PDB file of C-alpha atoms in Angstrom:
ATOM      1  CA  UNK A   1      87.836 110.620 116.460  1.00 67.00           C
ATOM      2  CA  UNK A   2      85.955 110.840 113.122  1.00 81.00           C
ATOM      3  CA  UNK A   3      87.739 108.367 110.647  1.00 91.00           C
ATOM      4  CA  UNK A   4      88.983 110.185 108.072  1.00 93.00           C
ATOM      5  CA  UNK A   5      89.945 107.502 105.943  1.00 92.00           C
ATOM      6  CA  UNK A   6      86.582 106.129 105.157  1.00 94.00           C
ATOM      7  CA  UNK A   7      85.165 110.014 104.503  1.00 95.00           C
ATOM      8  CA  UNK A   8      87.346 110.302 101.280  1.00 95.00           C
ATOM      9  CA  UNK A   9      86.592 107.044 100.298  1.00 94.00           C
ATOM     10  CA  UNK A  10      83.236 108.270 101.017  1.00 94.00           C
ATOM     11  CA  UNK A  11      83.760 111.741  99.504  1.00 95.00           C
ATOM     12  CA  UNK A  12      85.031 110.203  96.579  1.00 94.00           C
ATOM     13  CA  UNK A  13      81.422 107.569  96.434  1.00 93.00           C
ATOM     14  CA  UNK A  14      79.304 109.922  97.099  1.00 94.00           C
ATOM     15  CA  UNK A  15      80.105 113.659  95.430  1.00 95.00           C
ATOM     16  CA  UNK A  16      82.724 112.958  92.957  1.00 95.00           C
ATOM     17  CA  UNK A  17      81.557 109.906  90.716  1.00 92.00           C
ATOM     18  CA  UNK A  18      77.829 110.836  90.435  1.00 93.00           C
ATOM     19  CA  UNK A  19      78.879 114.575  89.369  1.00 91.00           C
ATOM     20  CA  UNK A  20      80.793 112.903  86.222  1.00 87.00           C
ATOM     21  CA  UNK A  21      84.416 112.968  88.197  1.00 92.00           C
ATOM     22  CA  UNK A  22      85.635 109.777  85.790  1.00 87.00           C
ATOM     23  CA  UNK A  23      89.317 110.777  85.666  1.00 90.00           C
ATOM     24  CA  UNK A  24      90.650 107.891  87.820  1.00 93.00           C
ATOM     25  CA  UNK A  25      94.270 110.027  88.629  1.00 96.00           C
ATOM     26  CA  UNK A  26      91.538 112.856  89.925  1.00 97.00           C
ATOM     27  CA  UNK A  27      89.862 110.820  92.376  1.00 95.00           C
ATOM     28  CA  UNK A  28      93.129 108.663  93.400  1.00 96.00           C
ATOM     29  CA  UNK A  29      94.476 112.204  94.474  1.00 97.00           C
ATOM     30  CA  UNK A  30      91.884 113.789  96.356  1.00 96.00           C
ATOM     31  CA  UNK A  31      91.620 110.616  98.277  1.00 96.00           C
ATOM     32  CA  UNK A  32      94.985 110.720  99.438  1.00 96.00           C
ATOM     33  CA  UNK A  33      95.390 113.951 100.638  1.00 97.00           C
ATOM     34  CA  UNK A  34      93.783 114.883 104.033  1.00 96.00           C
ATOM     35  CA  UNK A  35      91.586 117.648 103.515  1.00 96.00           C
ATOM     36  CA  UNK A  36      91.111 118.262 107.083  1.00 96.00           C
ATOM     37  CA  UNK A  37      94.983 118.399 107.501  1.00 95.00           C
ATOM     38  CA  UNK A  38      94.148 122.043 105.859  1.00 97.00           C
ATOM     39  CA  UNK A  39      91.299 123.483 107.737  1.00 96.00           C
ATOM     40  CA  UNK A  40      90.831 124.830 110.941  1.00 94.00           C
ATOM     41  CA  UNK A  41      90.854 122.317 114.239  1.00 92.00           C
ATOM     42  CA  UNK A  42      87.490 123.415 114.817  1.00 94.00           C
ATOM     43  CA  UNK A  43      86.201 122.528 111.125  1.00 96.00           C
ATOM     44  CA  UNK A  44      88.246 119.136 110.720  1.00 95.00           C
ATOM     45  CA  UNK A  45      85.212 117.359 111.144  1.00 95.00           C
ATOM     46  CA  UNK A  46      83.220 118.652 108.781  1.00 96.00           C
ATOM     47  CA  UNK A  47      86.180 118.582 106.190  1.00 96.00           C
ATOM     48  CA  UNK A  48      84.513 116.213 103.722  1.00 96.00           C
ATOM     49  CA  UNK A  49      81.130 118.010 103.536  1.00 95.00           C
ATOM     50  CA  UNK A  50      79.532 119.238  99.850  1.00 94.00           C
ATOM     51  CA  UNK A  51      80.233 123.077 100.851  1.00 94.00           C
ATOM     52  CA  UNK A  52      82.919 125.380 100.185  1.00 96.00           C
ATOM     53  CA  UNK A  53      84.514 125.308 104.085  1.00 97.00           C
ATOM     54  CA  UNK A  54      85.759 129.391 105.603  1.00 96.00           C
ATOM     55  CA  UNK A  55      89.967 128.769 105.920  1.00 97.00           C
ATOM     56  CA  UNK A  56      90.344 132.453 106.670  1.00 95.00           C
ATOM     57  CA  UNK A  57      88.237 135.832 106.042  1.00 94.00           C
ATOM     58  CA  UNK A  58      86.793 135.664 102.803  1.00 92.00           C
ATOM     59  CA  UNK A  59      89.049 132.816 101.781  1.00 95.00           C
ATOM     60  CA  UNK A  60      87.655 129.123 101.280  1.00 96.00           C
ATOM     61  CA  UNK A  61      88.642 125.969 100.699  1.00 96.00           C
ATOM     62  CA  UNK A  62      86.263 125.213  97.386  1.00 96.00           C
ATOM     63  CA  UNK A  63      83.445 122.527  97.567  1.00 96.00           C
ATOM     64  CA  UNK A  64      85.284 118.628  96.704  1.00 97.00           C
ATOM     65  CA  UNK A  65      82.524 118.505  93.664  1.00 96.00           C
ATOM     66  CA  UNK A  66      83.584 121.880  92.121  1.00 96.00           C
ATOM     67  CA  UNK A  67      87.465 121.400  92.493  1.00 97.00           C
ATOM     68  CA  UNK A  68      87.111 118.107  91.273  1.00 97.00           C
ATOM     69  CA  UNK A  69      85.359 119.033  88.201  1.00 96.00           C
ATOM     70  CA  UNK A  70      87.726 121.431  87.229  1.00 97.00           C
ATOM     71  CA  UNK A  71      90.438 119.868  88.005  1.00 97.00           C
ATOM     72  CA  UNK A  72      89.261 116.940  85.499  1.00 96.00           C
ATOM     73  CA  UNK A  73      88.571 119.834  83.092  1.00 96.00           C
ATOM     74  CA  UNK A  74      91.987 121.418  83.483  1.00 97.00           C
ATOM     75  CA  UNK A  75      93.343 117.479  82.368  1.00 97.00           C
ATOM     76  CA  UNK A  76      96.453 117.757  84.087  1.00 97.00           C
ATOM     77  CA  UNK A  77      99.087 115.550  82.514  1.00 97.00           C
ATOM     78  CA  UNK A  78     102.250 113.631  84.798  1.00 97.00           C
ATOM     79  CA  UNK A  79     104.499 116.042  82.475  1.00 98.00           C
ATOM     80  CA  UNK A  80     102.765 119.623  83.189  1.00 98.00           C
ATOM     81  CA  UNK A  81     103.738 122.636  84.679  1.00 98.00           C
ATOM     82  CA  UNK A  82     100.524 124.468  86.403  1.00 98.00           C
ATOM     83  CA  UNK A  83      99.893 127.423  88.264  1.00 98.00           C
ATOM     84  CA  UNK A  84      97.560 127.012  91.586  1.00 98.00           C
ATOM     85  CA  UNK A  85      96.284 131.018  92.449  1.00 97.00           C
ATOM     86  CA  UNK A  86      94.965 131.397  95.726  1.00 97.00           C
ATOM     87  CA  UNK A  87      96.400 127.947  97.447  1.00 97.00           C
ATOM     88  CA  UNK A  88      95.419 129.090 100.897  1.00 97.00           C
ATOM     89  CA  UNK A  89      96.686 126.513 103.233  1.00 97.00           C
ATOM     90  CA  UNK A  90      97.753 124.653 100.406  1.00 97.00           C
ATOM     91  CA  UNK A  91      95.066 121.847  99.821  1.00 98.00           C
ATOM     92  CA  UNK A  92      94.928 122.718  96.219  1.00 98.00           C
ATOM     93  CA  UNK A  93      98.527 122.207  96.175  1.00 98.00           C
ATOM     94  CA  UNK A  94      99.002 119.060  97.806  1.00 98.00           C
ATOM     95  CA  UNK A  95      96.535 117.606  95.626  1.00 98.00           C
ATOM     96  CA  UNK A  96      97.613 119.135  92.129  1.00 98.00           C
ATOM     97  CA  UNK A  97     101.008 117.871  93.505  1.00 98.00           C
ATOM     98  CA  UNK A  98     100.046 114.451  92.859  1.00 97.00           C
ATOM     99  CA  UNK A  99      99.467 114.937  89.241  1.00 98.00           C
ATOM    100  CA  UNK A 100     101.778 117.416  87.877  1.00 98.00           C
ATOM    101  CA  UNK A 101     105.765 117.174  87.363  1.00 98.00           C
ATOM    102  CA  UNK A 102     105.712 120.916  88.955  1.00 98.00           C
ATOM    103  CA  UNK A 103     103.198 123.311  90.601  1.00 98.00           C
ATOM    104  CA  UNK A 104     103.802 126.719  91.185  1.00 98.00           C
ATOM    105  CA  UNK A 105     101.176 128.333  93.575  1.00 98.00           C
ATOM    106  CA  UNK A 106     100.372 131.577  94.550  1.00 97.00           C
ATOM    107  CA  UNK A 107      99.059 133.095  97.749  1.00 97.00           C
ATOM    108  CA  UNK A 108      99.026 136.915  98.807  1.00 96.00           C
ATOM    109  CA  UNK A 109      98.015 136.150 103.070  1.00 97.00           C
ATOM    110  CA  UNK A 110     101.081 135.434 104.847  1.00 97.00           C
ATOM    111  CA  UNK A 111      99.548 133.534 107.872  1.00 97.00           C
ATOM    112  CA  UNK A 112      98.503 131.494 104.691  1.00 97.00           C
ATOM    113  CA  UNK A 113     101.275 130.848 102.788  1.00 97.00           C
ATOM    114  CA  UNK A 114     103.161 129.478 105.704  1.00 97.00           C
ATOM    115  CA  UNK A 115     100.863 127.175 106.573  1.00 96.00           C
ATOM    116  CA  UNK A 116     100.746 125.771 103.181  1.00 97.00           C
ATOM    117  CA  UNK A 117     105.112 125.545 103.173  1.00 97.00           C
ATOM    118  CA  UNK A 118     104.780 123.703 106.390  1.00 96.00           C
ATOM    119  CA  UNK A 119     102.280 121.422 105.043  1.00 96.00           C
ATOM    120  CA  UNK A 120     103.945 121.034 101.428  1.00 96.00           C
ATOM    121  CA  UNK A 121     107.371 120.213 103.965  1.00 96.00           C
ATOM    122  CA  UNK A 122     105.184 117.511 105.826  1.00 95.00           C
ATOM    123  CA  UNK A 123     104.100 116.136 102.983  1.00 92.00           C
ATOM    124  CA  UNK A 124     107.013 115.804 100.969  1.00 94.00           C
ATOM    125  CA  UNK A 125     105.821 117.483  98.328  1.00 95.00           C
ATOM    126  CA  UNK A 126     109.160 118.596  96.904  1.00 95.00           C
ATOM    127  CA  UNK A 127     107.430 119.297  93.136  1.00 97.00           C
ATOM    128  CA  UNK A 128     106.133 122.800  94.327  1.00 98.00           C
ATOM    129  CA  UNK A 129     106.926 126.101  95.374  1.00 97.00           C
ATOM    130  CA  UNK A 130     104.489 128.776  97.460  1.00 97.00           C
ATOM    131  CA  UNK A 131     105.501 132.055  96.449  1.00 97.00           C
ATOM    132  CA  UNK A 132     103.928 135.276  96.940  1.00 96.00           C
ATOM    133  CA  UNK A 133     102.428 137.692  94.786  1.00 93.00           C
ATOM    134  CA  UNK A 134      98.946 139.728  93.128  1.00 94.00           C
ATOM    135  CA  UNK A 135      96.407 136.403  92.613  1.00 94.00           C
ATOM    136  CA  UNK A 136      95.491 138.605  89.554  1.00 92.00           C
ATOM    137  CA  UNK A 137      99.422 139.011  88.164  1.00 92.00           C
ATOM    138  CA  UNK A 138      99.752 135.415  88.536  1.00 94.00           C
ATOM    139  CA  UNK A 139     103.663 134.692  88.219  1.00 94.00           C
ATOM    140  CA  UNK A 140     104.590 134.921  84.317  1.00 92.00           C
ATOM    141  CA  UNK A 141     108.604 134.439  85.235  1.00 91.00           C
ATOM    142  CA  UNK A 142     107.988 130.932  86.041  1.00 92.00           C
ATOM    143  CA  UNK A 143     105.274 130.368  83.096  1.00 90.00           C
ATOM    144  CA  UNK A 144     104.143 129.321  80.277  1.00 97.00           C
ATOM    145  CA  UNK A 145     101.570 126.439  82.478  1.00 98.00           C
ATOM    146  CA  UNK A 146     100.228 123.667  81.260  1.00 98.00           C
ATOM    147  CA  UNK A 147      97.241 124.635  83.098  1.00 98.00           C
ATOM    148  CA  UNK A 148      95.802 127.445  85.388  1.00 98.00           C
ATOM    149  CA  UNK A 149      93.937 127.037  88.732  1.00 98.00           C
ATOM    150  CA  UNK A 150      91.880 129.413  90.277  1.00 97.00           C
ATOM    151  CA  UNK A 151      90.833 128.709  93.915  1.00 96.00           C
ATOM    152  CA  UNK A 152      87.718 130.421  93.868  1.00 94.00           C
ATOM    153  CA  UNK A 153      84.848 132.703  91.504  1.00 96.00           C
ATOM    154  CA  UNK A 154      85.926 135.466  89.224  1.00 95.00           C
ATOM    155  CA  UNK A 155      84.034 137.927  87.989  1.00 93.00           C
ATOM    156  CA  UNK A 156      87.018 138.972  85.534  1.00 91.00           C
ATOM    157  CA  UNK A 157      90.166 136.508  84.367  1.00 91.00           C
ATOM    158  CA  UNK A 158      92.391 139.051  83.325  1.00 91.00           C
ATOM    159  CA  UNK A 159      94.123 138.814  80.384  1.00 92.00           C
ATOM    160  CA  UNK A 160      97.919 138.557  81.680  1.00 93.00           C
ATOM    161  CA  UNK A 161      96.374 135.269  83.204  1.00 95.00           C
ATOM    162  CA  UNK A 162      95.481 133.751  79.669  1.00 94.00           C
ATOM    163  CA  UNK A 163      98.582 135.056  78.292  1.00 96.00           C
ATOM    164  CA  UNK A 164     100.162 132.693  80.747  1.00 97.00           C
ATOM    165  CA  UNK A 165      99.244 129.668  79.014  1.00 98.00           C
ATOM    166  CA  UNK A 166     101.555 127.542  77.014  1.00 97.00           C
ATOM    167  CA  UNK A 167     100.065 126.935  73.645  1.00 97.00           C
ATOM    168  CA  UNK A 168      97.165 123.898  74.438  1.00 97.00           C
ATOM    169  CA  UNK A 169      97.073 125.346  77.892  1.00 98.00           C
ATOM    170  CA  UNK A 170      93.848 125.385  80.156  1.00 98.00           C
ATOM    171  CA  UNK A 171      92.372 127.728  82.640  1.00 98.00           C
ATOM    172  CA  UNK A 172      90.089 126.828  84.891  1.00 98.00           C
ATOM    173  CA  UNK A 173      87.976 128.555  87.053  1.00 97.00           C
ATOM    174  CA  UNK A 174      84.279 130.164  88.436  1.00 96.00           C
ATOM    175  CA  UNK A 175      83.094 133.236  86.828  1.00 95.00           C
ATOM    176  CA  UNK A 176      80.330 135.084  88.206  1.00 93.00           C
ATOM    177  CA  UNK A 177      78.316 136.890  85.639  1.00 85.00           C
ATOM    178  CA  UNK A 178      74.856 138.481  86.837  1.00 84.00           C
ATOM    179  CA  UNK A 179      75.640 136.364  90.220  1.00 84.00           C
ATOM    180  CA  UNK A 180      75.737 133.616  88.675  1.00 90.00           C
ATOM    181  CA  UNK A 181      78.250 131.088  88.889  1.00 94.00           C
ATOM    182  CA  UNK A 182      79.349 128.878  85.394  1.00 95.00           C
ATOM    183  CA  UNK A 183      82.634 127.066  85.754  1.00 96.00           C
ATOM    184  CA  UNK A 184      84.494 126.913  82.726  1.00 96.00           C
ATOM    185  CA  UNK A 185      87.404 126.434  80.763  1.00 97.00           C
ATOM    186  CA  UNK A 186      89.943 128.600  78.767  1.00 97.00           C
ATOM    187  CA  UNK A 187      91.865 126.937  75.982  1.00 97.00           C
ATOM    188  CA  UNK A 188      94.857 128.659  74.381  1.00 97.00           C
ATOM    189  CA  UNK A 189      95.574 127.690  70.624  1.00 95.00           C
ATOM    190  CA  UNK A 190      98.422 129.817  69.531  1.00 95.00           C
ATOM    191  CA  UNK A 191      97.172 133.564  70.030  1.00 93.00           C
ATOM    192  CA  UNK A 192      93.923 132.167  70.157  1.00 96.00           C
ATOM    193  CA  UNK A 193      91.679 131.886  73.342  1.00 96.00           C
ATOM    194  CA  UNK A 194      88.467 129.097  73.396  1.00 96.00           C
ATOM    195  CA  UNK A 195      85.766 129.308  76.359  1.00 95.00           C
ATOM    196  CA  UNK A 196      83.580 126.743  77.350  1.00 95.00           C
ATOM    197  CA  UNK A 197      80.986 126.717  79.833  1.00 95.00           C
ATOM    198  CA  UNK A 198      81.310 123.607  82.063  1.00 94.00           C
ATOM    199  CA  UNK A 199      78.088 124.083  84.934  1.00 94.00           C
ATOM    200  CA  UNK A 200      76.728 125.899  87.156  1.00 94.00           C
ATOM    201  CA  UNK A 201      78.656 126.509  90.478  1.00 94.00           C
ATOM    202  CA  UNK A 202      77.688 128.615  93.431  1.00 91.00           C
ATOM    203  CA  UNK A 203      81.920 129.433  94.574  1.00 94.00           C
ATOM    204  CA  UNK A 204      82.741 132.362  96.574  1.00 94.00           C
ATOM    205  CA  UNK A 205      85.083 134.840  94.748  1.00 94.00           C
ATOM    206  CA  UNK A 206      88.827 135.143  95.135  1.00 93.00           C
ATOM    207  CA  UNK A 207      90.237 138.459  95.825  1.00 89.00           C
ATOM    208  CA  UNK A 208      91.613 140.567  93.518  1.00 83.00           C
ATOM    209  CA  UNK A 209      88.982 138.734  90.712  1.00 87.00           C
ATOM    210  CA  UNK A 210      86.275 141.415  91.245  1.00 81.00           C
ATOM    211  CA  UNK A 211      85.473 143.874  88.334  1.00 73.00           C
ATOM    212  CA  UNK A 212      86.616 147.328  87.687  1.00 62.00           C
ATOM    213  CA  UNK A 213      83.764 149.153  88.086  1.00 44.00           C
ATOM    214  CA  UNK A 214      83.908 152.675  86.236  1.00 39.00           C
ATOM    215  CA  UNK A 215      82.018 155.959  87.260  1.00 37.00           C
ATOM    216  CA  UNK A 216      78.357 156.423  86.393  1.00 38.00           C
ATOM    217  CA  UNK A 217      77.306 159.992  85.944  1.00 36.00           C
TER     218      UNK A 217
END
């Protein structure tokens, strides 16, 4: 029986502090929740390898480096209200959980979003609520957020998404340009939106974040 235990601490050694994770309540977090409580039996012990890890088709859990960085770019404060797209099993939850007042995530695959109410149940996580819903809508009735999550690449962030953001809000995500991969962040400043590139990162997308292609004649 691998010891879990000693691969966050080791997760959090090795990945997260020499890729510029500083924020001490962003480490403390993802080394208390059991990643490999939210993968497959089969993957559990390989949960705390530098890879994005398959959860279901064409859904991931995202590499510890990548969600770590945005989540330290996102700078979630005790007091915020945030909106966690794509929560899969609900590892992004569990985690965001721990430094939010409230989390209100998102996720279209049924099979899914039970497994991440059963977990948030286990867990005691009590601060969040698994709804359904279009990854792309988001859920504006429960909005404005503090911050935005996106489990996984974009190739668009729509703007309904931004308009989600309470004034001094933050969006985070991957967006795939050319195939290539920049995390970044959107700030919102009144009706105005800020981008910043953040680095480069090599995240499968998210459904329902693909372009709309139009016809070529």
């Amino acid at each position: 029986m691998p010891d879990f235990d000693a691969a966050r601490r080791h997760m959090v050694d090795s990945q997260l502090k020499p890729n510029q994770v500083l924020e001490g309540r962003v480490s403390q977090a993802m080394a208390e929740v059991p990643r490999e409580a939210f993968l497959p039996e089969a993957l559990a012990d390989v949960a705390y390898v530098d890879e994005d890890l398959p959860i279901a088709p064409g859904r991931y859990l995202m590499e510890p480096m990548v969600f770590a960085r945005l989540l330290q770019a996102a700078a979630i404060e005790p007091d915020d209200v945030v909106l966690d797209l794509g929560c899969g099993t609900g590892y992004s939850t569990a985690v965001l959980a721990r430094l939010a007042a409230t989390v209100v995530a998102v996720e279209p695959d049924p099979d899914l979003r039970e497994r991440a109410i059963q977990a948030m149940a286990r867990m005691g996580a009590d601060n969040t609520a698994i709804v359904d819903g279009d990854l792309g809508a988001g859920t504006p009735g429960h909005g404005p957020y503090n911050a935005i999550i996106l489990n996984g690449a974009a190739e668009e962030i729509p703007d309904g998404l931004r308009n989600q953001l309470a004034d001094g809000g933050r969006l985070v995500a991957v967006q795939v340009q050319n195939r290539v991969g920049k995390a970044m962040v959107i700030e919102r400043y009144g009706d105005v939106f800020g981008t910043r590139e953040l680095f480069d990162a090599a995240t499968p997308l998210l459904p329902g974040f693909t372009s709309q292609q139009g016809f070529v004649f």
